Structure formats: structure tokens, C-alpha cells
């Protein structure tokens, strides 16, 4: 890697190593060693016929959940496993999406020559599953295999999904391989889909088949899974992701620059850490802007000061602003009041009091914000923003706090 930055010349923006973006792998994936070790242990155990809890990552937006799913996919594929990735949306057709993922995994296990029994049964299970989910008798998933009578064809999601994934697991086991389901935004699934998924994974765990799930979602996700099936607490591990520790935050900034011969002053590091709060996405935004503002071979406090306006504009327009555009007038008023009450989860009664309203009167706006992914129910009678520093943004861009209602 060439070393850059000498004299008073600006740093080359083309070689800027920082990578803010939705799910973009950062140049230095730091502070998540425990989660990476847990994933390696998970597929290692299952690959040897052992048992281990699948993983459910949960946290606010911008903490690196999707980044970890990307890294997990790479690690799984290097281990010879199939990595089936899907980001759920409210409009997703659960059964069709599952059928397409499983179909791709089955196709990946096909080999020239004789059709093995495990492959034939997996194909038949998928044929039955796709037939059962369509009133016309078929669904477009890109695969056309004959149904296997009595296998994954009951029309009951829990039973059919369990049988389908069990046949997929048996096929993978025969190939000395495994399958990992990597699901993002899992909190968007309905209760029936979550019940079916948890029940299917419970069956796979009981049969010690090499199929695992790693899901990611907002802080509400663990509670939703427990609501679906009470035994979910024994089926999954629930790593909570938050801001990086100070040491990891510093490494996330220093290491990519050092590889290119560029250093950070201690004052620059302290300023970025104070502004970013250690949240991974914000660290990448600050690193990128500070690099572009620096001159010579060092990023100093002056460069960070210049970067401040750039970062504020970038976050306000692309990160915060786009989300806020989805809110109605009543929803915006609730958000502004929530920002004015304080940081973190706040009792809805205090938000209502700040607006001069009764808590029940806020129910429609609260429900709309939850549906749009702007806030989440943080506890009994509490609500919080899903995005770090969203309150700061509102206080900066909508002066007056709770007076705007």
C-alpha cells in the first residue's frame, strides 16, 4: 500500500479509506471480536454435529448489525457453508422469500450424476412447500421440482417450514456442510411468521442439523421472539450492539489512516469521539470528512473543526433528514417533544405532558412512528428513537423543542 501525505498538500480523497454506508464493511472491523468468535463457534459446533444457540443481534441503527451479517456470510462461505441472506420488509412475502432462499441452497448442493436421496427429498419438500403457499398451486420462485406427498404440504407454516429446513439440513449434513440464515430487519415479520421460524429452528436444534440463524434487528426484536415462543430464550443468544468502547473507536479511526502513512493527533481523536459517541457509522463519517479536510501527513484538530460542518450537513440530509421526511405533522410533533424531554428512552406520559396532551391522544402518532421505524417501544410506557443522536438533530434543526406541536 503506498504511503501518502507529505508537506502541506491535501490528502488524496480517492485514497480516503473510510467507508460510511448502509452495511458497508469498514476498513477496520474492530470492537466486535466477541460476536465474531461466537459466530465461528456456532458454525464450528453445528458442523460437528453439536448444538449451539443461534444468534440475534439487536441495537439501534448505525451500530454495525448489517456489517456483521456481511462478515458472517464471508466466514460461513470460507468454511464451506451456504450463507442465505435476506433483508425483510413489511411487504415481504415470507413463504416466497424462504422458498427462494432454500431453492438456491438446494441448487448449490446439486452434483453431476446420480440424484442422492437427500437431494431428492429436499427438492420434493420445496416442491410441496411452494405448492402449499399458492391458491393456484404454484408460486414463482425460480425452481420447479415435483412435490413430495406428505412432506411440507400441510399448509401449516410451523410444520411445513420445519420439515423444509430439516430436509435442507439433512442435505447439508450429507455434504459435510451447513446452512446459515442471515436475516436483517427481522422485527418486521408478523407474529405468525416469527412463530413458524422459531418453531422450525427449535426442531433443527433438537435434531442437531447444521442449520443456524443469525438475525439482526432493532432493540424490540428479542421481545418479539419471546412473544412468538417462550422457549426462544433457550434457543438464541441475544448480543446487544451499541457504541464502540473508546479503545475500539480510536482503532477504527487510527488504523486505516496509519496503513496509508497518515496519523491522527490525540486532540483530533478526542474531538471525533466526543461528537460521534463511538457509534460505528458516525465514526466512518467523521473519519472520511476529517481526511478530506486535512493537509500533509496528519489529521489534526483543525481538520476536525473544518469537517464538522461537512459531517453535520451529510448526516442531516442523508441520515436523519430522509427519515424525518416520512413523518406526518403529528408524528413530527411527537418526535420534537421526545427530543426535548431528554436523551434515551422516555416515558410517553412525560412526552405527552411536554406537549400539553393526554398520553392516549399520542397513540396514533406513536404507532405510526413505530411502523415507520423512527421510534421503538423501549419498555413499559417508554419510547425511544431508533437512531443515535436523532434528538440532537431535531433540537438543532427544529428549534423550540416541545413548543412545536
Tab-separated table of C-alpha atoms in Angstrom:
chain	number	residue	atom	x	y	z
A	1	UNK	CA	0.000	0.000	0.000
A	2	UNK	CA	1.585	3.356	-0.994
A	3	UNK	CA	2.186	5.879	1.762
A	4	UNK	CA	0.694	9.294	1.124
A	5	UNK	CA	0.612	12.710	2.719
A	6	UNK	CA	3.701	14.902	2.854
A	7	UNK	CA	4.319	18.585	3.344
A	8	UNK	CA	1.220	20.759	3.261
A	9	UNK	CA	-0.554	19.042	0.392
A	10	UNK	CA	-4.125	17.873	0.946
A	11	UNK	CA	-4.684	14.169	1.388
A	12	UNK	CA	-5.875	12.321	-1.711
A	13	UNK	CA	-9.682	11.925	-1.404
A	14	UNK	CA	-9.592	8.963	-3.800
A	15	UNK	CA	-7.482	7.047	-1.284
A	16	UNK	CA	-9.728	8.023	1.614
A	17	UNK	CA	-10.082	4.695	3.487
A	18	UNK	CA	-13.231	5.440	5.479
A	19	UNK	CA	-16.469	3.851	4.329
A	20	UNK	CA	-19.726	5.278	5.661
A	21	UNK	CA	-22.669	3.484	4.129
A	22	UNK	CA	-25.524	1.137	4.877
A	23	UNK	CA	-23.922	-2.186	5.758
A	24	UNK	CA	-20.577	-1.264	4.175
A	25	UNK	CA	-17.669	-3.094	5.747
A	26	UNK	CA	-15.366	-0.591	7.455
A	27	UNK	CA	-11.623	-0.728	6.720
A	28	UNK	CA	-11.028	-1.871	10.314
A	29	UNK	CA	-13.732	-4.082	11.817
A	30	UNK	CA	-12.914	-3.513	15.473
A	31	UNK	CA	-14.713	-3.860	18.775
A	32	UNK	CA	-16.816	-6.835	17.668
A	33	UNK	CA	-14.402	-9.665	18.455
A	34	UNK	CA	-16.822	-11.370	20.826
A	35	UNK	CA	-19.593	-11.526	18.233
A	36	UNK	CA	-17.186	-12.839	15.583
A	37	UNK	CA	-15.914	-15.514	17.954
A	38	UNK	CA	-19.475	-16.547	18.833
A	39	UNK	CA	-20.323	-16.953	15.168
A	40	UNK	CA	-17.240	-19.043	14.432
A	41	UNK	CA	-18.031	-21.200	17.449
A	42	UNK	CA	-21.661	-21.572	16.324
A	43	UNK	CA	-20.934	-22.956	12.864
A	44	UNK	CA	-17.996	-24.961	14.183
A	45	UNK	CA	-20.168	-26.723	16.735
A	46	UNK	CA	-23.071	-27.360	14.373
A	47	UNK	CA	-20.706	-28.565	11.654
A	48	UNK	CA	-19.520	-31.315	14.005
A	49	UNK	CA	-22.993	-32.446	14.971
A	50	UNK	CA	-23.072	-30.463	18.197
A	51	UNK	CA	-25.624	-27.996	19.464
A	52	UNK	CA	-25.280	-24.265	19.968
A	53	UNK	CA	-27.606	-21.265	20.176
A	54	UNK	CA	-28.283	-19.241	17.063
A	55	UNK	CA	-27.678	-15.506	17.387
A	56	UNK	CA	-29.989	-12.493	17.434
A	57	UNK	CA	-28.149	-9.169	17.164
A	58	UNK	CA	-30.118	-6.166	18.320
A	59	UNK	CA	-29.422	-2.468	18.649
A	60	UNK	CA	-30.057	0.980	17.246
A	61	UNK	CA	-29.396	1.853	13.640
A	62	UNK	CA	-25.799	2.641	12.752
A	63	UNK	CA	-24.174	0.249	15.240
A	64	UNK	CA	-22.957	-2.235	12.617
A	65	UNK	CA	-25.526	-5.038	12.664
A	66	UNK	CA	-25.661	-5.361	8.880
A	67	UNK	CA	-21.870	-5.114	8.669
A	68	UNK	CA	-21.591	-8.135	10.945
A	69	UNK	CA	-24.052	-10.088	8.804
A	70	UNK	CA	-21.831	-9.363	5.803
A	71	UNK	CA	-18.751	-10.577	7.656
A	72	UNK	CA	-20.603	-13.646	8.903
A	73	UNK	CA	-21.572	-14.520	5.322
A	74	UNK	CA	-17.923	-14.370	4.260
A	75	UNK	CA	-16.832	-16.535	7.169
A	76	UNK	CA	-19.559	-19.086	6.524
A	77	UNK	CA	-18.661	-19.387	2.851
A	78	UNK	CA	-14.965	-19.792	3.683
A	79	UNK	CA	-15.993	-22.662	5.966
A	80	UNK	CA	-17.889	-24.324	3.109
A	81	UNK	CA	-21.346	-23.334	4.355
A	82	UNK	CA	-24.196	-21.836	2.352
A	83	UNK	CA	-24.995	-18.295	3.522
A	84	UNK	CA	-28.607	-17.343	2.759
A	85	UNK	CA	-29.111	-13.602	3.203
A	86	UNK	CA	-32.357	-11.671	3.212
A	87	UNK	CA	-33.446	-8.240	4.414
A	88	UNK	CA	-37.075	-8.300	5.478
A	89	UNK	CA	-39.535	-5.561	4.596
A	90	UNK	CA	-43.086	-5.043	5.769
A	91	UNK	CA	-44.362	-6.014	2.353
A	92	UNK	CA	-42.189	-9.160	2.140
A	93	UNK	CA	-43.964	-12.421	1.358
A	94	UNK	CA	-42.337	-14.641	3.958
A	95	UNK	CA	-43.036	-18.010	2.379
A	96	UNK	CA	-41.975	-16.958	-1.103
A	97	UNK	CA	-38.736	-15.460	0.211
A	98	UNK	CA	-37.960	-18.612	2.207
A	99	UNK	CA	-38.682	-20.785	-0.825
A	100	UNK	CA	-36.291	-18.802	-3.000
A	101	UNK	CA	-33.522	-18.943	-0.394
A	102	UNK	CA	-33.926	-22.667	0.179
A	103	UNK	CA	-34.119	-23.304	-3.568
A	104	UNK	CA	-30.795	-21.543	-4.090
A	105	UNK	CA	-29.202	-23.605	-1.306
A	106	UNK	CA	-30.531	-26.878	-2.737
A	107	UNK	CA	-29.253	-25.975	-6.198
A	108	UNK	CA	-25.825	-25.261	-4.712
A	109	UNK	CA	-25.696	-28.846	-3.395
A	110	UNK	CA	-26.502	-30.433	-6.759
A	111	UNK	CA	-23.747	-32.554	-8.267
A	112	UNK	CA	-23.497	-34.266	-11.676
A	113	UNK	CA	-24.503	-37.905	-11.753
A	114	UNK	CA	-26.887	-39.845	-9.542
A	115	UNK	CA	-29.503	-37.880	-7.626
A	116	UNK	CA	-28.980	-38.664	-3.956
A	117	UNK	CA	-31.890	-39.449	-1.660
A	118	UNK	CA	-31.245	-36.372	0.494
A	119	UNK	CA	-31.246	-34.146	-2.590
A	120	UNK	CA	-34.433	-35.754	-3.913
A	121	UNK	CA	-36.232	-35.273	-0.598
A	122	UNK	CA	-35.066	-31.657	-0.290
A	123	UNK	CA	-36.325	-30.926	-3.789
A	124	UNK	CA	-39.619	-32.644	-3.011
A	125	UNK	CA	-40.052	-30.707	0.217
A	126	UNK	CA	-39.530	-27.432	-1.600
A	127	UNK	CA	-41.939	-28.502	-4.352
A	128	UNK	CA	-44.557	-29.224	-1.689
A	129	UNK	CA	-43.841	-26.003	0.201
A	130	UNK	CA	-44.233	-23.839	-2.889
A	131	UNK	CA	-47.427	-25.618	-3.899
A	132	UNK	CA	-48.940	-25.186	-0.435
A	133	UNK	CA	-48.374	-21.429	-0.382
A	134	UNK	CA	-50.288	-20.605	-3.544
A	135	UNK	CA	-54.004	-20.988	-4.225
A	136	UNK	CA	-53.118	-21.517	-7.883
A	137	UNK	CA	-50.949	-24.492	-6.928
A	138	UNK	CA	-47.622	-22.855	-7.738
A	139	UNK	CA	-45.517	-19.847	-6.888
A	140	UNK	CA	-42.745	-18.264	-8.910
A	141	UNK	CA	-39.506	-18.949	-7.030
A	142	UNK	CA	-37.267	-19.898	-9.946
A	143	UNK	CA	-37.331	-23.663	-9.264
A	144	UNK	CA	-39.773	-26.313	-10.447
A	145	UNK	CA	-39.483	-29.580	-8.554
A	146	UNK	CA	-42.138	-32.223	-8.079
A	147	UNK	CA	-43.824	-32.148	-4.644
A	148	UNK	CA	-43.195	-34.991	-2.203
A	149	UNK	CA	-46.562	-36.109	-0.869
A	150	UNK	CA	-46.818	-35.834	2.908
A	151	UNK	CA	-43.723	-33.627	3.201
A	152	UNK	CA	-44.041	-29.868	3.867
A	153	UNK	CA	-47.511	-29.819	2.317
A	154	UNK	CA	-49.864	-29.456	5.296
A	155	UNK	CA	-50.491	-25.759	4.738
A	156	UNK	CA	-49.460	-25.092	8.364
A	157	UNK	CA	-46.437	-22.798	8.388
A	158	UNK	CA	-44.810	-24.198	11.537
A	159	UNK	CA	-44.935	-27.787	10.326
A	160	UNK	CA	-44.101	-27.137	6.686
A	161	UNK	CA	-41.203	-24.775	7.404
A	162	UNK	CA	-39.769	-27.166	9.955
A	163	UNK	CA	-39.913	-30.076	7.501
A	164	UNK	CA	-38.465	-27.981	4.676
A	165	UNK	CA	-35.490	-26.744	6.706
A	166	UNK	CA	-34.944	-30.205	8.189
A	167	UNK	CA	-34.582	-31.680	4.698
A	168	UNK	CA	-32.229	-28.849	3.768
A	169	UNK	CA	-30.207	-29.567	6.908
A	170	UNK	CA	-30.048	-33.280	6.100
A	171	UNK	CA	-28.791	-32.444	2.610
A	172	UNK	CA	-26.121	-30.140	4.000
A	173	UNK	CA	-25.056	-32.713	6.594
A	174	UNK	CA	-24.655	-35.355	3.883
A	175	UNK	CA	-22.301	-32.942	2.108
A	176	UNK	CA	-20.326	-32.215	5.308
A	177	UNK	CA	-21.556	-28.664	5.021
A	178	UNK	CA	-24.100	-26.404	6.677
A	179	UNK	CA	-26.518	-23.562	6.080
A	180	UNK	CA	-26.752	-20.240	7.888
A	181	UNK	CA	-29.795	-17.993	7.529
A	182	UNK	CA	-28.701	-14.358	7.779
A	183	UNK	CA	-31.797	-12.238	8.314
A	184	UNK	CA	-31.773	-8.454	8.606
A	185	UNK	CA	-34.670	-6.353	9.956
A	186	UNK	CA	-36.306	-9.458	11.412
A	187	UNK	CA	-38.545	-7.326	13.653
A	188	UNK	CA	-40.629	-6.522	10.550
A	189	UNK	CA	-42.049	-10.046	10.370
A	190	UNK	CA	-45.514	-10.730	11.742
A	191	UNK	CA	-46.223	-12.941	14.731
A	192	UNK	CA	-47.260	-15.948	12.617
A	193	UNK	CA	-44.012	-15.842	10.637
A	194	UNK	CA	-41.905	-15.484	13.783
A	195	UNK	CA	-43.753	-18.387	15.400
A	196	UNK	CA	-43.100	-20.570	12.385
A	197	UNK	CA	-39.441	-19.593	12.167
A	198	UNK	CA	-38.702	-20.126	15.859
A	199	UNK	CA	-40.529	-23.463	15.873
A	200	UNK	CA	-38.587	-24.623	12.810
A	201	UNK	CA	-35.258	-23.678	14.364
A	202	UNK	CA	-36.276	-25.476	17.549
A	203	UNK	CA	-36.810	-28.658	15.553
A	204	UNK	CA	-33.449	-28.269	13.808
A	205	UNK	CA	-31.724	-27.826	17.161
A	206	UNK	CA	-33.374	-30.962	18.532
A	207	UNK	CA	-32.251	-32.978	15.510
A	208	UNK	CA	-28.761	-31.415	15.616
A	209	UNK	CA	-28.847	-30.481	11.960
A	210	UNK	CA	-26.277	-27.973	10.633
A	211	UNK	CA	-28.666	-25.089	10.065
A	212	UNK	CA	-28.237	-21.857	12.053
A	213	UNK	CA	-29.841	-18.442	12.034
A	214	UNK	CA	-28.198	-15.129	12.710
A	215	UNK	CA	-30.761	-12.349	12.765
A	216	UNK	CA	-30.410	-8.621	13.231
A	217	UNK	CA	-32.975	-6.033	14.226
A	218	UNK	CA	-34.000	-3.197	16.474
A	219	UNK	CA	-33.979	-3.487	20.289
A	220	UNK	CA	-37.559	-4.797	20.211
A	221	UNK	CA	-36.528	-7.994	18.428
A	222	UNK	CA	-35.727	-10.188	21.472
A	223	UNK	CA	-39.115	-9.408	22.990
A	224	UNK	CA	-40.913	-10.230	19.750
A	225	UNK	CA	-39.198	-13.620	19.547
A	226	UNK	CA	-40.061	-14.394	23.158
A	227	UNK	CA	-43.659	-13.427	22.433
A	228	UNK	CA	-43.661	-15.821	19.481
A	229	UNK	CA	-42.313	-18.755	21.515
A	230	UNK	CA	-41.331	-18.614	25.174
A	231	UNK	CA	-38.553	-21.128	24.601
A	232	UNK	CA	-36.799	-18.623	22.306
A	233	UNK	CA	-34.741	-17.536	25.311
A	234	UNK	CA	-33.152	-21.006	25.360
A	235	UNK	CA	-32.804	-21.231	21.588
A	236	UNK	CA	-30.968	-17.971	20.871
A	237	UNK	CA	-28.175	-15.836	22.200
A	238	UNK	CA	-29.046	-12.140	22.176
A	239	UNK	CA	-25.905	-9.983	21.734
A	240	UNK	CA	-26.745	-6.297	22.179
A	241	UNK	CA	-24.756	-3.967	19.928
A	242	UNK	CA	-24.124	-0.379	20.927
A	243	UNK	CA	-21.429	2.248	20.618
A	244	UNK	CA	-17.838	1.057	20.455
A	245	UNK	CA	-15.650	1.277	23.533
A	246	UNK	CA	-13.154	4.187	23.482
A	247	UNK	CA	-10.191	1.965	22.602
A	248	UNK	CA	-12.060	0.357	19.696
A	249	UNK	CA	-13.300	3.761	18.491
A	250	UNK	CA	-9.741	5.038	18.412
A	251	UNK	CA	-8.563	1.987	16.488
A	252	UNK	CA	-11.388	2.426	13.961
A	253	UNK	CA	-10.008	5.881	13.199
A	254	UNK	CA	-6.252	5.405	13.509
A	255	UNK	CA	-5.635	2.033	11.854
A	256	UNK	CA	-6.979	2.743	8.336
A	257	UNK	CA	-5.069	6.046	8.174
A	258	UNK	CA	-1.854	4.538	9.561
A	259	UNK	CA	-1.807	1.959	6.750
A	260	UNK	CA	-1.536	4.888	4.342
A	261	UNK	CA	1.104	6.726	6.354
A	262	UNK	CA	-1.310	9.246	7.886
A	263	UNK	CA	-1.623	9.925	11.606
A	264	UNK	CA	-4.261	11.462	13.886
A	265	UNK	CA	-3.394	13.886	16.648
A	266	UNK	CA	-4.699	12.995	20.086
A	267	UNK	CA	-6.813	16.153	20.049
A	268	UNK	CA	-8.417	15.157	16.751
A	269	UNK	CA	-9.257	11.707	18.087
A	270	UNK	CA	-10.761	13.142	21.276
A	271	UNK	CA	-12.911	15.601	19.308
A	272	UNK	CA	-14.278	12.948	16.938
A	273	UNK	CA	-15.006	10.529	19.748
A	274	UNK	CA	-16.892	13.226	21.648
A	275	UNK	CA	-19.012	14.123	18.625
A	276	UNK	CA	-19.621	10.597	17.330
A	277	UNK	CA	-20.347	8.972	20.669
A	278	UNK	CA	-18.420	5.948	19.400
A	279	UNK	CA	-21.207	4.845	17.049
A	280	UNK	CA	-19.582	2.988	14.120
A	281	UNK	CA	-21.463	4.730	11.316
A	282	UNK	CA	-20.711	8.173	12.734
A	283	UNK	CA	-17.027	7.283	13.182
A	284	UNK	CA	-16.809	6.488	9.470
A	285	UNK	CA	-18.496	9.771	8.521
A	286	UNK	CA	-16.127	11.748	10.745
A	287	UNK	CA	-13.082	9.840	9.541
A	288	UNK	CA	-13.990	10.465	5.911
A	289	UNK	CA	-14.646	14.181	6.385
A	290	UNK	CA	-11.558	14.759	8.560
A	291	UNK	CA	-9.366	13.023	5.998
A	292	UNK	CA	-10.719	15.226	3.202
A	293	UNK	CA	-10.148	18.355	5.304
A	294	UNK	CA	-6.590	17.505	6.382
A	295	UNK	CA	-3.334	18.667	4.849
A	296	UNK	CA	0.001	16.940	4.998
A	297	UNK	CA	0.524	13.625	6.690
A	298	UNK	CA	-1.560	14.269	9.793
A	299	UNK	CA	-5.196	14.825	10.715
A	300	UNK	CA	-5.254	17.442	13.454
A	301	UNK	CA	-7.858	19.290	15.488
A	302	UNK	CA	-8.115	21.989	12.817
A	303	UNK	CA	-9.081	19.399	10.195
A	304	UNK	CA	-11.771	18.044	12.523
A	305	UNK	CA	-13.129	21.558	13.027
A	306	UNK	CA	-13.376	22.015	9.253
A	307	UNK	CA	-15.027	18.606	8.940
A	308	UNK	CA	-17.724	19.464	11.473
A	309	UNK	CA	-19.918	21.398	9.043
A	310	UNK	CA	-19.483	18.711	6.365
A	311	UNK	CA	-20.492	15.914	8.731
A	312	UNK	CA	-23.461	17.879	10.067
A	313	UNK	CA	-24.745	18.519	6.548
A	314	UNK	CA	-24.176	14.921	5.451
A	315	UNK	CA	-25.947	13.443	8.455
A	316	UNK	CA	-28.759	15.976	8.430
A	317	UNK	CA	-29.535	15.461	4.752
A	318	UNK	CA	-28.750	11.788	4.175
A	319	UNK	CA	-29.045	10.042	7.539
A	320	UNK	CA	-31.512	11.985	9.683
A	321	UNK	CA	-33.395	14.098	7.174
A	322	UNK	CA	-34.507	11.298	4.880
A	323	UNK	CA	-36.051	9.514	7.845
A	324	UNK	CA	-37.796	12.616	9.096
A	325	UNK	CA	-39.395	13.248	5.704
A	326	UNK	CA	-41.527	10.150	6.267
A	327	UNK	CA	-43.161	11.565	9.405
A	328	UNK	CA	-46.555	13.254	9.380
A	329	UNK	CA	-47.124	16.544	11.162
A	330	UNK	CA	-48.432	14.837	14.305
A	331	UNK	CA	-45.543	12.366	14.254
A	332	UNK	CA	-43.004	15.157	13.855
A	333	UNK	CA	-44.524	16.969	16.841
A	334	UNK	CA	-44.146	13.851	18.975
A	335	UNK	CA	-40.520	13.451	17.855
A	336	UNK	CA	-39.692	17.050	18.692
A	337	UNK	CA	-41.282	16.688	22.115
A	338	UNK	CA	-39.399	13.444	22.753
A	339	UNK	CA	-36.137	15.162	21.826
A	340	UNK	CA	-36.946	17.974	24.207
A	341	UNK	CA	-37.650	15.676	27.158
A	342	UNK	CA	-34.186	14.119	27.108
A	343	UNK	CA	-31.797	11.550	25.684
A	344	UNK	CA	-32.578	7.844	25.544
A	345	UNK	CA	-35.874	6.123	26.406
A	346	UNK	CA	-38.503	8.436	27.904
A	347	UNK	CA	-41.927	7.797	29.488
A	348	UNK	CA	-44.658	8.583	26.992
A	349	UNK	CA	-46.560	10.372	29.768
A	350	UNK	CA	-43.700	12.900	30.062
A	351	UNK	CA	-43.649	13.416	26.312
A	352	UNK	CA	-47.411	13.984	26.387
A	353	UNK	CA	-47.071	16.413	29.300
A	354	UNK	CA	-44.464	18.402	27.345
A	355	UNK	CA	-46.979	18.681	24.518
A	356	UNK	CA	-49.894	19.520	26.794
A	357	UNK	CA	-51.686	16.344	25.698
A	358	UNK	CA	-53.005	13.160	27.259
A	359	UNK	CA	-50.891	10.045	26.640
A	360	UNK	CA	-53.750	8.259	24.865
A	361	UNK	CA	-54.017	11.115	22.397
A	362	UNK	CA	-50.479	10.305	21.181
A	363	UNK	CA	-51.252	6.657	20.400
A	364	UNK	CA	-51.876	7.108	16.641
A	365	UNK	CA	-48.702	9.154	16.138
A	366	UNK	CA	-46.672	6.749	18.295
A	367	UNK	CA	-47.957	3.761	16.330
A	368	UNK	CA	-47.136	5.489	13.043
A	369	UNK	CA	-43.596	6.241	14.143
A	370	UNK	CA	-43.066	2.648	15.259
A	371	UNK	CA	-44.401	1.367	11.948
A	372	UNK	CA	-42.027	3.691	10.068
A	373	UNK	CA	-39.065	2.595	12.177
A	374	UNK	CA	-38.370	6.019	13.709
A	375	UNK	CA	-39.060	5.089	17.339
A	376	UNK	CA	-39.452	1.858	19.262
A	377	UNK	CA	-41.208	0.893	22.498
A	378	UNK	CA	-38.219	0.817	24.846
A	379	UNK	CA	-40.021	-0.528	27.884
A	380	UNK	CA	-43.323	-0.386	29.651
A	381	UNK	CA	-44.774	3.003	28.768
A	382	UNK	CA	-41.498	4.266	27.275
A	383	UNK	CA	-40.431	5.239	23.788
A	384	UNK	CA	-37.047	5.985	22.204
A	385	UNK	CA	-35.547	6.892	18.844
A	386	UNK	CA	-34.172	4.045	16.740
A	387	UNK	CA	-31.319	6.241	15.501
A	388	UNK	CA	-28.492	7.526	17.745
A	389	UNK	CA	-28.310	11.313	18.140
A	390	UNK	CA	-31.686	11.811	16.475
A	391	UNK	CA	-32.717	14.048	19.345
A	392	UNK	CA	-29.668	16.242	18.738
A	393	UNK	CA	-30.658	16.579	15.101
A	394	UNK	CA	-34.184	17.685	15.975
A	395	UNK	CA	-33.008	20.174	18.580
A	396	UNK	CA	-30.582	21.596	16.026
A	397	UNK	CA	-32.940	21.713	13.062
A	398	UNK	CA	-36.292	22.342	14.776
A	399	UNK	CA	-35.671	24.999	17.441
A	400	UNK	CA	-38.121	25.299	20.286
A	401	UNK	CA	-38.287	21.680	21.387
A	402	UNK	CA	-41.678	20.725	22.760
A	403	UNK	CA	-43.117	24.133	21.861
A	404	UNK	CA	-43.511	22.814	18.291
A	405	UNK	CA	-46.638	20.740	18.492
